[in-house]
PDB file of C-alpha atoms in Angstrom:
ATOM      1  CA  MET A   1     201.797 116.531  27.195  1.00 64.00           C
ATOM      2  CA  GLU A   2     199.633 119.361  28.541  1.00 67.00           C
ATOM      3  CA  PRO A   3     198.923 119.252  32.295  1.00 62.00           C
ATOM      4  CA  ASP A   4     195.157 118.891  31.737  1.00 83.00           C
ATOM      5  CA  ILE A   5     195.653 115.953  29.364  1.00 90.00           C
ATOM      6  CA  ARG A   6     198.189 114.427  31.739  1.00 90.00           C
ATOM      7  CA  GLY A   7     195.617 114.671  34.567  1.00 89.00           C
ATOM      8  CA  VAL A   8     192.964 112.869  32.505  1.00 92.00           C
ATOM      9  CA  ILE A   9     195.423 110.102  31.595  1.00 94.00           C
ATOM     10  CA  GLU A  10     196.471 109.690  35.235  1.00 93.00           C
ATOM     11  CA  ARG A  11     192.876 109.589  36.524  1.00 93.00           C
ATOM     12  CA  VAL A  12     191.867 107.014  33.904  1.00 95.00           C
ATOM     13  CA  CYS A  13     194.869 104.843  34.794  1.00 94.00           C
ATOM     14  CA  VAL A  14     194.021 104.971  38.498  1.00 92.00           C
ATOM     15  CA  ALA A  15     190.294 104.352  37.932  1.00 92.00           C
ATOM     16  CA  TYR A  16     190.916 101.321  35.712  1.00 94.00           C
ATOM     17  CA  GLY A  17     194.073  99.976  37.348  1.00 93.00           C
ATOM     18  CA  VAL A  18     196.159 100.164  34.189  1.00 95.00           C
ATOM     19  CA  THR A  19     199.562 101.716  33.543  1.00 95.00           C
ATOM     20  CA  GLU A  20     200.089 104.630  31.204  1.00 95.00           C
ATOM     21  CA  VAL A  21     202.173 102.325  29.013  1.00 95.00           C
ATOM     22  CA  ASP A  22     199.185  99.942  28.756  1.00 95.00           C
ATOM     23  CA  LEU A  23     196.740 102.777  28.109  1.00 96.00           C
ATOM     24  CA  MET A  24     198.858 104.337  25.381  1.00 96.00           C
ATOM     25  CA  GLY A  25     199.993 100.999  23.940  1.00 95.00           C
ATOM     26  CA  ALA A  26     198.364  98.360  21.788  1.00 93.00           C
ATOM     27  CA  GLY A  27     197.076  96.151  24.615  1.00 91.00           C
ATOM     28  CA  ARG A  28     193.738  94.456  23.976  1.00 92.00           C
ATOM     29  CA  THR A  29     192.560  93.375  27.424  1.00 95.00           C
ATOM     30  CA  HIS A  30     188.973  94.347  28.241  1.00 94.00           C
ATOM     31  CA  ARG A  31     190.140  96.669  31.017  1.00 95.00           C
ATOM     32  CA  THR A  32     192.683  98.406  28.786  1.00 97.00           C
ATOM     33  CA  ILE A  33     190.237  98.792  25.900  1.00 96.00           C
ATOM     34  CA  GLU A  34     187.565 100.301  28.156  1.00 96.00           C
ATOM     35  CA  ALA A  35     190.060 102.604  29.858  1.00 97.00           C
ATOM     36  CA  ARG A  36     191.357 103.807  26.498  1.00 97.00           C
ATOM     37  CA  GLY A  37     187.801 104.496  25.292  1.00 97.00           C
ATOM     38  CA  VAL A  38     187.024 106.451  28.455  1.00 96.00           C
ATOM     39  CA  ALA A  39     190.202 108.491  27.990  1.00 97.00           C
ATOM     40  CA  TYR A  40     189.228 109.295  24.382  1.00 97.00           C
ATOM     41  CA  TYR A  41     185.722 110.250  25.480  1.00 95.00           C
ATOM     42  CA  VAL A  42     186.813 112.508  28.334  1.00 94.00           C
ATOM     43  CA  LEU A  43     189.439 114.212  26.189  1.00 94.00           C
ATOM     44  CA  ARG A  44     186.945 114.802  23.374  1.00 93.00           C
ATOM     45  CA  LYS A  45     183.703 115.629  25.180  1.00 89.00           C
ATOM     46  CA  TYR A  46     184.974 117.317  28.327  1.00 86.00           C
ATOM     47  CA  ARG A  47     188.288 118.785  27.210  1.00 87.00           C
ATOM     48  CA  GLY A  48     187.436 119.670  23.602  1.00 88.00           C
ATOM     49  CA  GLN A  49     190.371 117.837  22.039  1.00 93.00           C
ATOM     50  CA  TYR A  50     190.070 117.208  18.314  1.00 93.00           C
ATOM     51  CA  LEU A  51     189.972 113.646  16.978  1.00 94.00           C
ATOM     52  CA  ARG A  52     193.328 114.135  15.286  1.00 95.00           C
ATOM     53  CA  GLU A  53     194.905 115.374  18.533  1.00 96.00           C
ATOM     54  CA  ILE A  54     193.653 112.313  20.406  1.00 96.00           C
ATOM     55  CA  ALA A  55     194.773 110.050  17.557  1.00 97.00           C
ATOM     56  CA  VAL A  56     198.280 111.515  17.589  1.00 96.00           C
ATOM     57  CA  LEU A  57     198.493 111.319  21.379  1.00 96.00           C
ATOM     58  CA  PHE A  58     197.537 107.622  21.395  1.00 97.00           C
ATOM     59  CA  LYS A  59     199.301 106.816  18.112  1.00 95.00           C
ATOM     60  CA  ARG A  60     196.050 105.746  16.466  1.00 96.00           C
ATOM     61  CA  ASP A  61     194.236 106.594  13.260  1.00 96.00           C
ATOM     62  CA  HIS A  62     191.578 109.298  13.720  1.00 93.00           C
ATOM     63  CA  SER A  63     188.915 106.959  12.315  1.00 95.00           C
ATOM     64  CA  THR A  64     189.741 104.444  15.066  1.00 96.00           C
ATOM     65  CA  VAL A  65     189.255 107.155  17.669  1.00 97.00           C
ATOM     66  CA  ALA A  66     185.929 108.150  16.062  1.00 96.00           C
ATOM     67  CA  LYS A  67     184.709 104.543  16.090  1.00 97.00           C
ATOM     68  CA  VAL A  68     185.648 104.080  19.754  1.00 97.00           C
ATOM     69  CA  LEU A  69     183.955 107.373  20.689  1.00 96.00           C
ATOM     70  CA  ALA A  70     180.743 106.250  18.987  1.00 94.00           C
ATOM     71  CA  HIS A  71     180.881 102.944  20.861  1.00 96.00           C
ATOM     72  CA  VAL A  72     181.394 104.686  24.221  1.00 96.00           C
ATOM     73  CA  ALA A  73     178.558 107.145  23.513  1.00 92.00           C
ATOM     74  CA  LYS A  74     176.217 104.243  22.706  1.00 92.00           C
ATOM     75  CA  ARG A  75     177.186 102.415  25.902  1.00 94.00           C
ATOM     76  CA  LEU A  76     176.582 105.546  27.960  1.00 89.00           C
ATOM     77  CA  ALA A  77     172.885 105.437  27.100  1.00 84.00           C
ATOM     78  CA  GLU A  78     172.673 101.981  28.666  1.00 88.00           C
ATOM     79  CA  ASP A  79     175.388 101.813  31.323  1.00 89.00           C
ATOM     80  CA  ASP A  80     175.041 104.083  34.354  1.00 84.00           C
ATOM     81  CA  THR A  81     178.225 102.657  35.902  1.00 87.00           C
ATOM     82  CA  LEU A  82     180.235 103.793  32.893  1.00 91.00           C
ATOM     83  CA  ARG A  83     178.569 107.214  32.960  1.00 87.00           C
ATOM     84  CA  VAL A  84     179.417 107.669  36.648  1.00 84.00           C
ATOM     85  CA  ALA A  85     183.022 106.580  36.038  1.00 88.00           C
ATOM     86  CA  ILE A  86     183.387 109.083  33.218  1.00 91.00           C
ATOM     87  CA  MET A  87     181.846 111.887  35.272  1.00 86.00           C
ATOM     88  CA  GLU A  88     184.183 111.164  38.186  1.00 85.00           C
ATOM     89  CA  ILE A  89     187.224 111.168  35.911  1.00 89.00           C
ATOM     90  CA  ALA A  90     186.127 114.247  34.002  1.00 84.00           C
ATOM     91  CA  ASP A  91     184.710 116.589  36.599  1.00 72.00           C
ATOM     92  CA  ALA A  92     187.624 116.905  39.019  1.00 60.00           C
ATOM     93  CA  PRO A  93     189.134 120.042  37.436  1.00 54.00           C
ATOM     94  CA  MET A  94     185.982 121.182  35.637  1.00 51.00           C
ATOM     95  CA  ALA A  95     183.695 121.465  38.624  1.00 48.00           C
ATOM     96  CA  ASP A  96     185.726 124.383  39.953  1.00 51.00           C
ATOM     97  CA  SER A  97     184.451 126.794  37.327  1.00 58.00           C
ATOM     98  CA  LEU A  98     181.000 127.936  36.282  1.00 62.00           C
ATOM     99  CA  ALA A  99     181.794 127.140  32.657  1.00 64.00           C
ATOM    100  CA  GLY A 100     182.856 123.654  33.706  1.00 62.00           C
ATOM    101  CA  MET A 101     179.657 123.134  35.665  1.00 65.00           C
ATOM    102  CA  LYS A 102     177.594 124.344  32.710  1.00 72.00           C
ATOM    103  CA  ARG A 103     179.397 121.892  30.419  1.00 68.00           C
ATOM    104  CA  LEU A 104     178.731 119.037  32.861  1.00 67.00           C
ATOM    105  CA  LEU A 105     175.048 119.959  33.047  1.00 75.00           C
ATOM    106  CA  ASP A 106     174.837 120.174  29.246  1.00 77.00           C
ATOM    107  CA  ILE A 107     176.313 116.689  28.980  1.00 74.00           C
ATOM    108  CA  GLU A 108     173.883 115.342  31.586  1.00 76.00           C
ATOM    109  CA  LEU A 109     170.983 116.948  29.686  1.00 84.00           C
ATOM    110  CA  GLU A 110     172.203 115.405  26.426  1.00 83.00           C
ATOM    111  CA  HIS A 111     172.351 112.009  28.133  1.00 77.00           C
ATOM    112  CA  ALA A 112     168.867 112.418  29.632  1.00 84.00           C
ATOM    113  CA  ARG A 113     167.419 113.300  26.228  1.00 88.00           C
ATOM    114  CA  ALA A 114     169.029 110.210  24.693  1.00 85.00           C
ATOM    115  CA  VAL A 115     167.553 108.022  27.435  1.00 85.00           C
ATOM    116  CA  VAL A 116     164.086 109.536  26.975  1.00 90.00           C
ATOM    117  CA  ALA A 117     164.258 108.989  23.201  1.00 89.00           C
ATOM    118  CA  ARG A 118     165.334 105.391  23.728  1.00 88.00           C
ATOM    119  CA  LEU A 119     162.514 104.765  26.216  1.00 90.00           C
ATOM    120  CA  GLU A 120     159.931 106.313  23.885  1.00 91.00           C
ATOM    121  CA  SER A 121     161.145 104.090  21.060  1.00 90.00           C
ATOM    122  CA  MET A 122     160.968 101.006  23.257  1.00 90.00           C
ATOM    123  CA  SER A 123     157.474 101.953  24.415  1.00 89.00           C
ATOM    124  CA  THR A 124     156.238 102.398  20.849  1.00 88.00           C
ATOM    125  CA  ARG A 125     157.663  99.037  19.782  1.00 88.00           C
ATOM    126  CA  LEU A 126     156.096  97.315  22.777  1.00 88.00           C
ATOM    127  CA  GLU A 127     152.696  98.874  22.096  1.00 87.00           C
ATOM    128  CA  LEU A 128     152.904  97.814  18.447  1.00 86.00           C
ATOM    129  CA  GLN A 129     153.792  94.263  19.464  1.00 87.00           C
ATOM    130  CA  MET A 130     150.867  94.163  21.867  1.00 87.00           C
ATOM    131  CA  GLY A 131     148.538  95.477  19.194  1.00 83.00           C
ATOM    132  CA  THR A 132     147.675  98.657  21.040  1.00 74.00           C
ATOM    133  CA  LYS A 133     147.736 102.077  19.488  1.00 68.00           C
ATOM    134  CA  PRO A 134     150.952 104.004  20.329  1.00 61.00           C
ATOM    135  CA  ARG A 135     150.309 107.034  22.518  1.00 63.00           C
ATOM    136  CA  ARG A 136     151.671 110.441  21.588  1.00 58.00           C
TER     137      ARG A 136
END
């Protein structure tokens, strides 16, 4: 296992209080499932690993990894605690370089845009329910 990948795995295990055996295994506890999803997300979004690489590493099908990544991305739009946990796990080695900082800022911008889009959608639905004309 590459040192960078090993570091992500170790930080996820520490953050979630799970063992590497649990993280890489088939365990289905809530803590293990969330930790595994965070590991997939950090490896994909922050480290640029391909779905197939993550799938092989965790002995999963690539479609399973894709489904978990979509679930984590959806939760990120709603769960600031999860977002902070992911940033803390991901940014340790990245923050040392300008490219790493740019990537972190790009991810934060992507998240902010998703939140704004969600809020605009909610606002429009609320205005329609109240019978007022949606503002644009």
